[in-house]
Short mmCIF file of C-alpha atoms in Angstrom, two decimals:
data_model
loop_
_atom_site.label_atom_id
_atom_site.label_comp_id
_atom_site.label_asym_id
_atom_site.label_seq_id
_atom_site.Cartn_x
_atom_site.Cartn_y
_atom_site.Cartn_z
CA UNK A 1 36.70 -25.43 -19.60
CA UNK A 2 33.12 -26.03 -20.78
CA UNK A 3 32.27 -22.64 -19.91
CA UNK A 4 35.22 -20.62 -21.51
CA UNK A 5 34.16 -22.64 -24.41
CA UNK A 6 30.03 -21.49 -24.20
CA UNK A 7 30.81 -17.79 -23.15
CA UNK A 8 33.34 -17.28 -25.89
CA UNK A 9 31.24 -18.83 -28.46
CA UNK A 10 28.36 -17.15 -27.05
CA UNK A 11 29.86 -13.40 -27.25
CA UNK A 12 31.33 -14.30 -30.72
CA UNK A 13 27.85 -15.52 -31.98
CA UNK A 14 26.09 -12.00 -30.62
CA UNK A 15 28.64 -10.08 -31.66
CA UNK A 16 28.54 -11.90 -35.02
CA UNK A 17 24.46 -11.25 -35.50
CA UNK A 18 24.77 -7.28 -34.11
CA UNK A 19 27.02 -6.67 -37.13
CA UNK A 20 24.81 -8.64 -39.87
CA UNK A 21 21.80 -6.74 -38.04
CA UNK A 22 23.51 -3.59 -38.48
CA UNK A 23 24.45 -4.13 -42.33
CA UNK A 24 20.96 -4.98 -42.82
CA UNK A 25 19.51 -1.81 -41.43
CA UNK A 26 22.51 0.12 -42.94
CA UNK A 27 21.64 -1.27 -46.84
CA UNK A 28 17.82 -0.87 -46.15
CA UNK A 29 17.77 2.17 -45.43
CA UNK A 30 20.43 3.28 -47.80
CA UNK A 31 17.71 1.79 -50.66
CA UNK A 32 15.10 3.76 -49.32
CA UNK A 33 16.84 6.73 -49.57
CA UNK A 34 17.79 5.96 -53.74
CA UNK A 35 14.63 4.09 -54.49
CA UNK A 36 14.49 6.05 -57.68
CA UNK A 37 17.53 5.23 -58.61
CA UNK A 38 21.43 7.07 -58.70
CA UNK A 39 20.36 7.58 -62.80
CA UNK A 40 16.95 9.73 -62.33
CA UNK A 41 16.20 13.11 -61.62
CA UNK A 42 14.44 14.29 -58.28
CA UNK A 43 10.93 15.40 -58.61
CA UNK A 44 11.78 18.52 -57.57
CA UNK A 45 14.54 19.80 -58.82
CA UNK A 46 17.12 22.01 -56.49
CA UNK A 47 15.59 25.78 -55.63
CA UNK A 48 12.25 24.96 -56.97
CA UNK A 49 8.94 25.72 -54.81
CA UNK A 50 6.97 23.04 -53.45
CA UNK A 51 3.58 23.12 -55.32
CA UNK A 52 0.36 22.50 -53.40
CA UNK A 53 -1.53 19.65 -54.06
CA UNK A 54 -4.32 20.50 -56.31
CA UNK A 55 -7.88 18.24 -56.59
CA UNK A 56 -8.53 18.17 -60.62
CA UNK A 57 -12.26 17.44 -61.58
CA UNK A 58 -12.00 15.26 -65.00
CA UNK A 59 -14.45 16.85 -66.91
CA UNK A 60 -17.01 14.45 -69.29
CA UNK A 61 -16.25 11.66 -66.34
CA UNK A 62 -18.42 9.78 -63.64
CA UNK A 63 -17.98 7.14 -61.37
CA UNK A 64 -20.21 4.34 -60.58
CA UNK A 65 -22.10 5.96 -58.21
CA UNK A 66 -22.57 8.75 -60.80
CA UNK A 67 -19.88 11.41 -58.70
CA UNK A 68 -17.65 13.05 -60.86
CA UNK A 69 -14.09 11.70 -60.98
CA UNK A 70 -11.31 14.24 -58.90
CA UNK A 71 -7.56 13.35 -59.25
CA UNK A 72 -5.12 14.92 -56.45
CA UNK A 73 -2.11 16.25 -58.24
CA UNK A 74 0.76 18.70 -57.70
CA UNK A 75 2.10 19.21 -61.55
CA UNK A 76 1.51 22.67 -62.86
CA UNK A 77 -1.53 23.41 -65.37
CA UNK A 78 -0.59 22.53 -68.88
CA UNK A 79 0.37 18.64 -68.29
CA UNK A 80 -0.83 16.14 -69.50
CA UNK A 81 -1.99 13.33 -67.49
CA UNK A 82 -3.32 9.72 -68.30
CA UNK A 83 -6.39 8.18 -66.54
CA UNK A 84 -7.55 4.32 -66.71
CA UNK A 85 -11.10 3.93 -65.92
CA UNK A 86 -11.76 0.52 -64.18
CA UNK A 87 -12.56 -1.22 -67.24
CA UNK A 88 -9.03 -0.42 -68.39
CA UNK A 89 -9.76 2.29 -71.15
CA UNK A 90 -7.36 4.99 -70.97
CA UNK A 91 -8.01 9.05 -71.46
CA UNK A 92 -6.01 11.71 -71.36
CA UNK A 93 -6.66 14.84 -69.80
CA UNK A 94 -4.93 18.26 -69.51
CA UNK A 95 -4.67 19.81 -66.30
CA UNK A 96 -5.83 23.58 -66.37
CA UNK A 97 -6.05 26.47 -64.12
CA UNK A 98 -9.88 26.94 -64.53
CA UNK A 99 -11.48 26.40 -60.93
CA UNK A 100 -14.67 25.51 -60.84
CA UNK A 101 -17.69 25.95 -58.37
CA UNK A 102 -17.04 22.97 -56.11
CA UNK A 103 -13.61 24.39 -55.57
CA UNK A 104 -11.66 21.96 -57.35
CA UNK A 105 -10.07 22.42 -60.78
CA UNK A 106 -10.65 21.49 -63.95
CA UNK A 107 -8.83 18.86 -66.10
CA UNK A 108 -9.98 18.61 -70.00
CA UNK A 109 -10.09 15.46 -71.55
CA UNK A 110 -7.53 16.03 -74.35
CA UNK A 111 -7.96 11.94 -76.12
CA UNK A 112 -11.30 13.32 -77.47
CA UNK A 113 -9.48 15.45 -79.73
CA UNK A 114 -7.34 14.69 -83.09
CA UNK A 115 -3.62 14.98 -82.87
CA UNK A 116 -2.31 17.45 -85.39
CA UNK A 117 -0.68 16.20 -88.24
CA UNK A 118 -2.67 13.15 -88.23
CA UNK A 119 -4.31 12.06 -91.49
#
């Protein structure tokens, strides 16, 4: 009696943590797969072309070591994109088609520059 008692609370038990295993795995990956979110668009939108990754020199910037600063990015030329130095100052820079003679291209500090319509 002992035992129809142990193996059917046994089987009930596994059968019980297989199922709360499986819901786990089922919402985990189902939040991985809308990490952005049902509201926001795709970063590529349907039909468009994969753009390559592009290394961006930001001109007028060193490092520590004195190297100059390269950003990895895949937006087309014309955006604007904001860079923190490590003390926490922000710049931003304009990414261009110009390509330069290390092979990368250039992106031209823009925050140098009034805004129009400013006083």
């Amino acid at each position: 009696m002992l035992t129809d008692v142990l193996t059917g609370w046994t089987a009930e038990t596994l059968g019980g943590l297989t199922l709360l295993a499986g819901a786990a795995a089922w919402g985990w990956l189902r939040r991985r797969r809308m990490a952005t979110g049902p509201g926001v668009a795709p970063a590529i939108a349907v039909g468009e072309a994969v753009r390559p990754v592009r290394t961006y020199t930001l001109l007028g910037v060193r490092a520590a070591d004195g190297q100059p600063v390269h950003l990895p990015s895949s937006r087309p030329a014309g955006i604007r994109v904001t860079w923190s130095d490590p003390t926490g100052k922000r710049e931003q820079f304009e990414l261009t088609d110009a390509v330069l003679p290390d092979g990368t291209y250039a992106a031209e500090r823009v925050s140098v520059y009034p805004e129009l319509g400013a006083p």
